[in-house]
Every structure is written in C-alpha cells, then in structure tokens.
Amino acid sequence: MSDYAAHPNLTVLPASGQVRGLMTIIRNVETRRNDFIFYSDRLTRLLVEKSLELLPVFPKSVVTPLSLPYDGVGFEGKICAVSIMRAGESMEKPVREVCKKIRVGKILIQRNEETAEPVVYYSKLPSDIGRRWVFLLDPMLATGGSAREAIRILLEAGVREDHLIFINLLACPEGLHTIFNTFPQVRVVTGAVDEGLNDRAYIVPGLGDFGDRYFGT
Ligand code: PRP
Ligand code: URA
C-alpha cells in the first residue's frame, strides 16, 4: 500500500498536543460514552474549521468602528453537509456549531457485518446540491466502500468532484487508496491516518466501532 502522507488531496490535522490529547481520549477503551461524545465533537469542530480553509475567498474591504478601512476577504460559494448514516450523523451537531444554518443531506449506508461490503438504503439531498461545496461526513474511513458509494450518489446528483470534501476523524491507507484512485479530485480532511485494517476490516489501532460508542448501542 502506498504512503499517502504526502498526497496533495489529503489534509491531516497537525498532531498538536491538543489533537493528540483528544485522540488519546477517544481511542481509550475505558472512555465513557459522554466523554467520547464530548471529545469527538471537539475533534469534528477542528476538522470542519480545517476544511473551511480549503474554500475560496474573495477580496472584501470594510470600514472599522474607527472609520478606517480594512482590506479583508469574504467567503465565496455556498456549502452544505451530507452525512453517511448512522455514524456520520454524529458529526452534524458540531458542523452546525461552526457553519450557521448549514443545510444537511443524508445517505443511509450500512456495511454488511460479515463481508464489510456497503449497502445503500436511502438518500435525501438538498435540491440545489450541484451548485454547492459539499462536506461529506463520516467519522471512519476503513475500506472506503461506504464513502465510495456515497460519493457516487453525490456525483449522480450533480455535485462537482472538485467541490467535494470528505471529512473523517480516522482514516487508513486502504480507504485513502480507494477514494483517491476512484475520485482523483475529491479531497479528504482527517484527524489521523492509522496503520491499516484487521481481518474484520476494522481500523487498527483505531477506536473500535464509532457508531456504537457514540450512540451507545
Ligand atoms: C462504519 C463507519 C463508516 C463505515 C466505514 O459504518 O461509520 O460508514 O463503517 O467502513 P468502510 O470504509 O469499510 O465502508 P457502519 O456500516 O458500521 O454503520 P454505522 O454507521 O451504523 O456504525
Ligand atoms: N467502522 C468503525 O466504526 N470502525 C472501524 O474501525 C471501521 C469501520
């Protein structure tokens, strides 16, 4: 498997003390559910801020309360989020805390527990999604099968491949390989890239089953 650390379409959160501290809490098998929710939400907010940095801006001048000009920038283009249910729904609240009034679409995909193959059940997307930048939300990028199916649905709905940013908390080389080889213009923003997958297609060292830990099932 190639080394994806330097891939131009990959952004990994800088491993600052804060980020490593948050990762340590959510990876710890002893972390209780309310802390898992609180600290993974914090990581998601950092990932959304990082993703927003990839969007274009245009020159914009304003006048400050001191009647002086300030040459700044404005945000260009509309965004929306699409969550891959169920675990991706956990990222909706932190996304809304960063992006006020953002529209949120949903795609329900579940991995078959025996084969790890993704099965698509349902999708509901904003009608003008083809004119928006899309933040695709799923905390885990394992084989990449679920994200690949979700991206196919988004492209069929008219989303531009270069307007798609896939945000996840934990990725691995296998999943990145799937995404970058299938969709060369999609960008991935992640919290960390782990070693790989085990024989049940779980990320190692990973954090276990994200959906079960977040939703308590
Ligand atoms: C998990 C996770 C991703 C998928 C990643 O979902 O949230 O959607 O697996 O694996 P992949 O990259 O190999 O497709 P799962 O299907 O277990 O359902 P859940 O969201 O209900 O936990
Ligand atoms: N889904 C999870 O929740 N965790 C993994 O490690 C892989 C897929």
XYZ file of N, CA and C and ligand atoms in Angstrom:
681
model
N 0.860 -1.209 0.000
C 0.000 0.000 0.000
C 0.889 1.251 0.000
N 0.568 2.211 -0.892
C 1.420 3.406 -0.979
C 1.310 4.244 0.281
N 2.299 5.124 0.440
C 2.263 6.048 1.566
C 1.489 7.292 1.134
N 0.391 7.588 1.818
C -0.465 8.694 1.399
C -0.169 10.006 2.120
N 0.825 9.997 3.023
C 1.064 11.175 3.857
C 1.230 12.440 3.022
N 1.845 12.304 1.834
C 2.146 13.499 1.039
C 1.165 13.695 -0.111
N 0.050 12.971 -0.120
C -0.894 13.109 -1.237
C -1.460 14.532 -1.264
N -1.486 15.171 -2.440
C -1.928 16.581 -2.485
C -3.386 16.783 -2.072
N -4.227 15.740 -2.156
C -5.643 15.908 -1.794
C -5.934 15.512 -0.352
N -4.874 15.241 0.420
C -5.077 14.821 1.813
C -4.625 15.919 2.766
N -5.513 16.274 3.720
C -5.139 17.183 4.808
C -5.322 16.420 6.122
N -4.247 16.358 6.909
C -4.328 15.697 8.222
C -4.164 16.785 9.276
N -5.014 16.775 10.304
C -4.881 17.772 11.375
C -3.467 17.714 11.937
N -2.795 18.854 12.107
C -1.461 18.816 12.720
C -1.542 18.138 14.097
N -0.572 17.254 14.365
C -0.621 16.469 15.609
C -0.128 17.298 16.783
N -0.857 18.371 17.098
C -0.516 19.220 18.250
C -0.829 18.457 19.538
N -0.394 19.010 20.649
C -0.702 18.386 21.940
C -2.201 18.226 22.138
N -2.966 19.259 21.742
C -4.427 19.201 21.897
C -5.022 18.068 21.079
N -4.629 18.006 19.788
C -5.205 16.980 18.905
C -4.828 15.586 19.402
N -3.578 15.404 19.800
C -3.167 14.082 20.295
C -3.882 13.742 21.589
N -4.105 14.770 22.426
C -4.851 14.547 23.674
C -6.280 14.098 23.402
N -6.932 14.760 22.435
C -8.311 14.383 22.086
C -8.341 12.964 21.513
N -7.374 12.656 20.642
C -7.297 11.315 20.055
C -7.078 10.254 21.139
N -6.252 10.609 22.127
C -5.959 9.641 23.192
C -7.230 9.314 23.968
N -8.054 10.348 24.202
C -9.297 10.109 24.955
C -10.247 9.226 24.139
N -10.460 9.565 22.865
C -11.490 8.802 22.132
C -11.014 7.402 21.731
N -9.683 7.196 21.690
C -9.181 5.849 21.365
C -9.181 4.937 22.586
N -9.219 5.517 23.784
C -9.104 4.740 25.022
C -10.363 3.902 25.244
N -10.191 2.588 25.361
C -11.335 1.689 25.542
C -12.080 2.005 26.844
N -11.394 2.670 27.794
C -12.043 2.959 29.080
C -12.839 4.256 29.077
N -12.781 5.013 27.998
C -13.517 6.287 27.950
C -15.012 6.030 27.912
N -15.727 6.731 28.801
C -17.177 6.533 28.893
C -17.868 7.314 27.782
N -19.142 6.961 27.561
C -19.846 7.477 26.392
C -19.935 9.000 26.374
N -20.251 9.622 27.531
C -20.423 11.084 27.472
C -19.105 11.796 27.152
N -17.977 11.247 27.597
C -16.686 11.841 27.222
C -16.366 11.547 25.754
N -16.717 10.354 25.295
C -16.480 10.021 23.884
C -17.217 11.026 22.995
N -18.460 11.323 23.350
C -19.249 12.282 22.564
C -18.609 13.672 22.636
N -18.300 14.125 23.842
C -17.778 15.491 24.017
C -16.471 15.689 23.245
N -15.550 14.724 23.365
C -14.225 14.940 22.764
C -14.214 14.637 21.261
N -15.054 13.716 20.807
C -15.107 13.531 19.341
C -15.803 14.729 18.699
N -16.773 15.335 19.379
C -17.376 16.574 18.853
C -16.321 17.675 18.734
N -15.440 17.768 19.737
C -14.383 18.795 19.664
C -13.483 18.569 18.460
N -13.116 17.303 18.237
C -12.267 16.998 17.069
C -12.994 17.331 15.768
N -14.279 17.022 15.715
C -15.032 17.320 14.489
C -15.034 18.820 14.215
N -15.212 19.635 15.254
C -15.198 21.095 15.022
C -13.853 21.535 14.440
N -12.753 20.965 14.960
C -11.428 21.318 14.408
C -11.323 20.891 12.942
N -11.873 19.714 12.627
C -11.817 19.218 11.240
C -12.640 20.097 10.310
N -13.781 20.584 10.805
C -14.615 21.450 9.961
C -13.900 22.785 9.728
N -13.292 23.337 10.762
C -12.528 24.587 10.576
C -11.416 24.378 9.541
N -10.741 23.247 9.630
C -9.654 22.925 8.682
C -10.210 22.811 7.263
N -11.383 22.203 7.144
C -11.990 22.022 5.814
C -12.401 23.363 5.221
N -12.890 24.262 6.060
C -13.310 25.580 5.562
C -12.129 26.337 4.958
N -10.924 26.037 5.444
C -9.734 26.716 4.892
C -9.495 26.353 3.430
N -10.096 25.243 2.963
C -9.899 24.825 1.569
C -10.826 25.579 0.613
N -11.778 26.339 1.150
C -12.750 27.019 0.299
C -12.223 28.379 -0.153
N -12.689 28.835 -1.329
C -12.174 30.106 -1.856
C -12.730 31.322 -1.119
N -11.985 32.403 -1.175
C -12.427 33.689 -0.624
C -12.208 34.755 -1.697
N -12.872 35.882 -1.535
C -12.671 36.985 -2.492
C -12.332 38.248 -1.702
N -11.630 39.208 -2.354
C -11.234 40.429 -1.639
C -12.463 41.212 -1.191
N -12.452 41.688 0.040
C -13.599 42.452 0.548
C -13.071 43.504 1.528
N -13.437 44.772 1.269
C -12.996 45.847 2.171
C -14.161 46.279 3.040
N -13.888 46.523 4.300
C -14.918 47.023 5.220
C -14.353 48.241 5.955
N -15.241 48.944 6.671
C -14.804 50.083 7.485
C -14.957 49.696 8.949
N -13.925 49.917 9.734
C -13.973 49.531 11.152
C -14.680 50.626 11.960
N -15.033 50.367 13.219
C -15.683 51.398 14.049
C -14.810 52.650 14.229
N -13.551 52.577 13.863
C -12.684 53.765 13.940
C -12.661 54.521 12.619
N -13.637 54.223 11.744
C -13.760 54.854 10.425
C -12.525 54.634 9.560
N -11.877 53.513 9.755
C -10.684 53.189 8.961
C -10.985 51.977 8.081
N -10.382 51.939 6.888
C -10.644 50.794 6.011
C -9.875 49.556 6.479
N -10.481 48.393 6.253
C -9.778 47.127 6.476
C -9.951 46.289 5.222
N -8.839 45.936 4.594
C -8.885 45.117 3.382
C -8.867 43.645 3.772
N -10.039 43.049 3.775
C -10.135 41.644 4.177
C -10.632 40.775 3.050
N -11.325 39.714 3.416
C -11.890 38.800 2.413
C -13.299 38.406 2.832
N -14.079 37.979 1.848
C -15.405 37.412 2.112
C -15.407 35.958 1.690
N -16.369 35.201 2.204
C -16.455 33.779 1.860
C -17.244 33.622 0.573
N -16.676 32.817 -0.355
C -17.303 32.673 -1.671
C -17.959 31.294 -1.774
N -19.137 31.245 -2.351
C -19.776 29.952 -2.626
C -20.590 29.434 -1.462
N -21.602 28.633 -1.806
C -22.460 28.042 -0.782
C -21.951 26.662 -0.427
N -22.187 26.262 0.819
C -21.786 24.918 1.228
C -23.015 24.146 1.714
N -22.890 22.840 1.774
C -23.851 22.020 2.504
C -23.094 20.817 3.049
N -23.728 20.106 3.969
C -23.118 18.895 4.512
C -23.997 17.707 4.143
N -23.373 16.543 3.991
C -24.126 15.303 3.779
C -23.523 14.259 4.707
N -24.381 13.674 5.563
C -23.835 12.678 6.493
C -24.140 11.274 6.004
N -23.151 10.384 6.189
C -23.371 8.957 5.909
C -23.888 8.345 7.204
N -25.174 7.981 7.189
C -25.807 7.434 8.390
C -25.341 5.982 8.592
N -25.227 5.579 9.846
C -25.623 6.283 11.034
C -24.499 7.102 11.635
N -23.232 6.610 11.640
C -22.202 7.285 12.419
C -21.961 8.728 11.962
N -22.132 9.001 10.669
C -21.908 10.354 10.177
C -22.846 11.381 10.780
N -24.031 10.923 11.229
C -24.976 11.866 11.854
C -24.402 12.486 13.117
N -23.489 11.767 13.765
C -22.874 12.293 14.994
C -22.117 13.587 14.709
N -21.729 13.800 13.437
C -20.921 14.975 13.115
C -21.776 16.184 12.760
N -23.088 15.986 12.662
C -23.951 17.095 12.216
C -23.972 18.247 13.227
N -24.088 17.904 14.526
C -24.193 18.972 15.532
C -22.922 19.835 15.555
N -21.718 19.225 15.659
C -20.526 20.080 15.608
C -20.389 20.860 14.302
N -20.855 20.296 13.186
C -20.803 21.057 11.929
C -21.703 22.283 12.034
N -22.901 22.108 12.588
C -23.820 23.242 12.735
C -23.264 24.302 13.691
N -22.472 23.854 14.662
C -21.890 24.831 15.603
C -20.853 25.718 14.916
N -20.265 25.205 13.833
C -19.255 26.001 13.112
C -19.893 26.718 11.919
N -20.785 26.034 11.209
C -21.394 26.599 9.989
C -22.875 26.871 10.274
N -23.175 28.124 10.564
C -24.536 28.516 10.946
C -25.536 28.167 9.840
N -26.646 27.580 10.182
C -27.770 27.325 9.268
C -27.405 26.451 8.060
N -26.367 25.643 8.159
C -25.963 24.813 7.016
C -27.053 23.792 6.687
N -27.306 23.559 5.399
C -28.247 22.500 5.005
C -27.551 21.150 5.108
N -28.317 20.129 5.506
C -27.716 18.809 5.721
C -28.510 17.735 4.975
N -27.850 17.046 4.055
C -28.448 15.896 3.390
C -28.029 14.622 4.108
N -28.682 13.505 3.739
C -28.384 12.227 4.411
C -28.293 11.111 3.386
N -27.368 10.211 3.608
C -27.302 8.971 2.825
C -27.168 7.834 3.831
N -28.102 6.884 3.784
C -28.007 5.748 4.714
C -27.286 4.597 4.022
N -26.082 4.299 4.532
C -25.293 3.163 4.036
C -24.850 2.360 5.255
N -24.986 1.060 5.188
C -24.509 0.199 6.275
C -23.583 -0.856 5.687
N -22.475 -1.118 6.405
C -21.612 -2.230 5.979
C -22.270 -3.542 6.384
N -22.222 -4.516 5.477
C -22.643 -5.864 5.847
C -21.646 -6.375 6.896
N -22.145 -6.845 8.049
C -21.224 -7.181 9.139
C -20.330 -8.375 8.816
N -20.774 -9.249 7.900
C -19.948 -10.410 7.531
C -18.892 -10.034 6.500
N -19.305 -9.314 5.453
C -18.413 -9.091 4.304
C -17.768 -7.700 4.300
N -18.270 -6.766 5.132
C -17.835 -5.357 5.153
C -18.194 -4.618 3.870
N -19.025 -5.239 3.009
C -19.460 -4.561 1.776
C -20.559 -3.548 2.097
N -20.510 -2.353 1.504
C -21.533 -1.349 1.807
C -22.863 -1.630 1.107
N -23.971 -1.365 1.801
C -25.300 -1.496 1.207
C -25.985 -0.131 1.332
N -26.470 0.408 0.198
C -27.117 1.728 0.204
C -28.618 1.543 0.391
N -29.210 2.253 1.371
C -30.643 2.120 1.642
C -31.450 3.357 1.255
N -30.858 4.565 1.361
C -31.702 5.766 1.287
C -30.818 6.982 1.072
N -31.327 7.974 0.333
C -30.617 9.260 0.310
C -31.615 10.401 0.153
N -31.315 11.521 0.740
C -32.134 12.734 0.636
C -31.160 13.922 0.656
N -31.129 14.664 -0.471
C -30.104 15.704 -0.617
C -30.749 17.049 -0.923
N -30.092 18.163 -0.586
C -30.625 19.482 -0.968
C -30.802 19.552 -2.496
N -31.912 20.172 -2.958
C -32.223 20.141 -4.392
C -31.169 20.876 -5.231
N -30.513 21.870 -4.648
C -29.513 22.632 -5.410
C -28.084 22.185 -5.088
N -27.933 20.923 -4.698
C -26.613 20.449 -4.230
C -25.538 20.590 -5.309
N -25.937 20.551 -6.587
C -24.972 20.666 -7.680
C -24.291 22.025 -7.742
N -24.878 23.018 -7.046
C -24.267 24.359 -7.048
C -23.513 24.644 -5.740
N -23.354 23.618 -4.907
C -22.723 23.837 -3.599
C -21.399 23.077 -3.446
N -20.599 23.573 -2.513
C -19.488 22.787 -1.989
C -20.099 21.806 -0.991
N -19.591 20.565 -1.000
C -20.204 19.548 -0.135
C -19.170 19.011 0.858
N -19.543 19.085 2.143
C -18.755 18.413 3.189
C -19.422 17.062 3.436
N -18.773 15.986 3.005
C -19.292 14.642 3.263
C -18.777 14.184 4.626
N -19.694 13.721 5.487
C -19.344 13.437 6.885
C -19.439 11.944 7.202
N -18.345 11.374 7.668
C -18.360 10.019 8.228
C -17.109 9.912 9.084
N -17.240 9.534 10.360
C -16.039 9.553 11.210
C -14.971 8.543 10.819
N -15.350 7.424 10.142
C -14.374 6.361 9.893
C -14.221 6.084 8.400
N -12.982 6.099 7.922
C -12.684 5.692 6.542
C -11.871 4.403 6.645
N -12.537 3.257 6.467
C -11.865 1.952 6.639
C -11.503 1.384 5.264
N -12.358 0.525 4.679
C -12.057 0.033 3.322
C -12.307 1.121 2.288
N -13.161 2.091 2.654
C -13.537 3.145 1.712
C -14.788 2.805 0.919
N -15.341 1.614 1.144
C -16.517 1.188 0.381
C -17.723 2.098 0.613
N -17.992 2.453 1.866
C -19.166 3.288 2.169
C -18.997 4.676 1.550
N -17.825 5.271 1.724
C -17.590 6.613 1.171
C -17.649 6.580 -0.354
N -17.133 5.506 -0.962
C -17.162 5.406 -2.432
C -18.609 5.418 -2.937
N -19.484 4.651 -2.267
C -20.894 4.622 -2.686
C -21.541 5.988 -2.468
N -21.246 6.627 -1.346
C -21.831 7.943 -1.064
C -21.374 8.964 -2.116
N -20.108 8.923 -2.474
C -19.588 9.890 -3.460
C -20.228 9.646 -4.824
N -20.428 8.359 -5.185
C -21.121 8.054 -6.451
C -22.498 8.709 -6.476
N -23.227 8.602 -5.375
C -24.585 9.175 -5.299
C -24.505 10.698 -5.447
N -23.527 11.299 -4.811
C -23.393 12.763 -4.885
C -23.036 13.213 -6.307
N -22.154 12.479 -6.963
C -21.788 12.865 -8.343
C -22.995 12.706 -9.263
N -23.784 11.637 -9.051
C -25.004 11.449 -9.857
C -25.999 12.584 -9.629
N -25.965 13.155 -8.431
C -26.877 14.262 -8.111
C -26.350 15.595 -8.644
N -25.191 15.580 -9.294
C -24.692 16.797 -9.936
C -23.590 17.516 -9.195
N -23.110 16.953 -8.069
C -22.022 17.611 -7.323
C -20.737 17.532 -8.145
N -20.003 18.627 -8.181
C -18.706 18.614 -8.876
C -17.685 17.880 -8.009
N -16.905 16.987 -8.658
C -15.942 16.194 -7.886
C -14.963 17.094 -7.115
N -14.574 18.210 -7.747
C -13.596 19.088 -7.084
C -14.260 19.990 -6.036
N -15.590 19.842 -5.838
C -16.289 20.588 -4.787
C -16.645 19.692 -3.608
N -16.033 18.507 -3.573
C -16.378 17.531 -2.537
C -15.226 17.361 -1.545
N -15.524 17.572 -0.280
C -14.507 17.412 0.768
C -15.035 16.382 1.762
N -14.324 15.269 1.879
C -14.746 14.185 2.760
C -14.052 14.372 4.108
N -14.852 14.562 5.161
C -14.294 14.848 6.494
C -14.469 13.613 7.379
N -13.367 13.117 7.932
C -13.483 11.996 8.876
C -12.459 12.103 9.994
N -12.744 11.422 11.099
C -11.854 11.508 12.262
C -10.650 10.596 12.124
N -10.871 9.430 11.494
C -9.802 8.447 11.410
C -9.826 7.784 10.035
N -8.651 7.745 9.383
C -8.547 7.106 8.066
C -7.447 6.049 8.128
N -7.308 5.298 7.038
C -6.211 4.321 6.936
C -5.805 4.254 5.457
N -4.621 3.717 5.150
C -4.146 3.732 3.760
C -5.106 3.044 2.790
N -5.739 1.942 3.214
C -6.646 1.214 2.303
C -7.800 2.108 1.848
N -8.408 2.820 2.788
C -9.542 3.688 2.465
C -9.111 4.869 1.608
N -7.967 5.454 1.924
C -7.468 6.587 1.128
C -7.175 6.137 -0.297
N -6.610 4.931 -0.430
C -6.323 4.370 -1.751
C -7.628 4.271 -2.559
N -8.673 3.745 -1.936
C -9.964 3.610 -2.632
C -10.457 4.969 -3.116
N -10.441 5.957 -2.234
C -11.015 7.267 -2.591
C -10.164 7.963 -3.655
N -8.865 8.056 -3.424
C -8.025 8.832 -4.349
C -7.922 8.157 -5.722
N -7.964 6.814 -5.752
C -7.869 6.132 -7.053
C -9.169 6.174 -7.829
N -10.302 6.258 -7.111
C -11.596 6.277 -7.800
C -12.002 7.699 -8.164
N -11.662 8.658 -7.290
C -12.101 10.051 -7.479
C -10.891 10.975 -7.311
N -10.128 11.195 -8.378
C -8.853 11.923 -8.233
C -8.984 13.376 -7.787
N -10.218 13.936 -7.834
C -10.345 15.348 -7.438
C -10.946 15.541 -6.037
N -11.421 14.466 -5.430
C -12.024 14.587 -4.090
C -10.926 14.822 -3.068
N -11.216 15.725 -2.121
C -10.241 15.964 -1.056
C -10.696 15.324 0.252
N -9.729 14.890 1.046
C -10.023 14.237 2.326
C -9.364 15.047 3.434
N -10.153 15.365 4.467
C -9.613 16.029 5.664
C -9.842 15.077 6.828
N -8.762 14.670 7.483
C -8.882 13.649 8.524
C -8.098 14.027 9.776
N -8.447 13.351 10.883
C -7.757 13.608 12.151
C -6.450 12.855 12.251
N -6.380 11.667 11.655
C -5.154 10.854 11.690
C -5.271 9.727 10.671
N -4.118 9.259 10.204
C -4.093 8.093 9.314
C -3.441 6.950 10.088
N -4.241 5.893 10.345
C -3.742 4.763 11.132
C -2.997 3.754 10.256
N -2.539 2.659 10.930
C -1.689 1.683 10.219
C -2.396 0.927 9.113
N -3.633 0.500 9.359
C -4.315 -0.330 8.358
C -5.571 -0.949 8.927
N -5.949 -2.107 8.377
C -7.189 -2.793 8.759
C -6.864 -4.173 9.322
N -7.735 -4.658 10.237
C -7.577 -6.049 10.684
C -8.420 -6.971 9.803
N -8.507 -8.261 10.161
C -9.211 -9.196 9.264
C -10.723 -9.006 9.271
N -11.248 -8.128 10.155
C -12.684 -7.798 10.127
C -12.919 -6.413 9.527
N -11.884 -5.889 8.879
C -11.951 -4.568 8.237
C -12.189 -3.447 9.250
N -11.665 -3.615 10.471
C -11.646 -2.525 11.459
C -10.291 -1.824 11.396
N -10.311 -0.502 11.595
C -9.066 0.267 11.571
C -8.242 -0.082 12.813
N -6.908 -0.289 12.605
C -6.010 -0.544 13.736
C -4.887 0.497 13.769
N -4.505 0.997 14.974
C -5.093 0.634 16.266
C -6.525 1.136 16.439
N -6.918 2.196 15.745
C -8.307 2.607 15.668
C -8.934 3.062 16.967
N -10.261 3.006 16.978
C -11.011 3.374 18.190
C -12.231 2.482 18.375
N -12.305 1.399 17.579
C -13.444 0.484 17.690
C -14.570 0.914 16.775
N -15.792 0.548 17.162
C -16.957 0.889 16.336
C -17.469 2.255 16.768
N -17.243 3.252 15.917
C -17.563 4.630 16.295
C -19.052 4.781 16.618
N -19.899 4.264 15.707
C -21.347 4.436 15.895
C -21.817 3.835 17.207
N -21.340 2.648 17.530
C -21.753 2.003 18.782
C -21.300 2.817 19.988
N -20.087 3.362 19.928
C -19.567 4.103 21.096
C -20.275 5.451 21.234
N -20.594 6.106 20.114
C -21.225 7.429 20.177
C -22.691 7.326 20.566
N -23.398 6.344 19.964
C -24.837 6.253 20.192
C -25.207 5.286 21.310
N -24.200 4.555 21.830
C -24.448 3.701 22.989
C -25.248 2.448 22.660
N -25.013 1.895 21.476
C -25.766 0.679 21.106
C -24.844 -0.535 21.090
C -18.991 2.410 9.658
C -18.487 3.833 9.513
C -18.435 4.015 8.027
C -18.024 2.653 7.557
C -16.559 2.690 7.238
O -20.349 2.359 9.473
O -19.289 4.780 10.123
O -19.659 4.392 7.451
O -18.278 1.733 8.628
O -16.171 1.484 6.711
P -15.757 1.297 5.187
O -14.820 2.401 4.860
O -15.117 -0.059 5.197
O -17.003 1.308 4.353
P -21.235 1.045 9.654
O -21.640 0.494 8.320
O -20.583 0.099 10.610
O -22.573 1.609 10.274
P -22.842 2.626 11.472
O -22.651 3.986 10.890
O -24.267 2.348 11.808
O -21.905 2.316 12.597
N -16.312 1.365 11.262
C -15.996 1.673 12.533
O -16.829 2.210 13.284
N -14.753 1.406 12.957
C -13.825 0.836 12.176
O -12.689 0.621 12.632
C -14.179 0.509 10.864
C -15.428 0.789 10.416
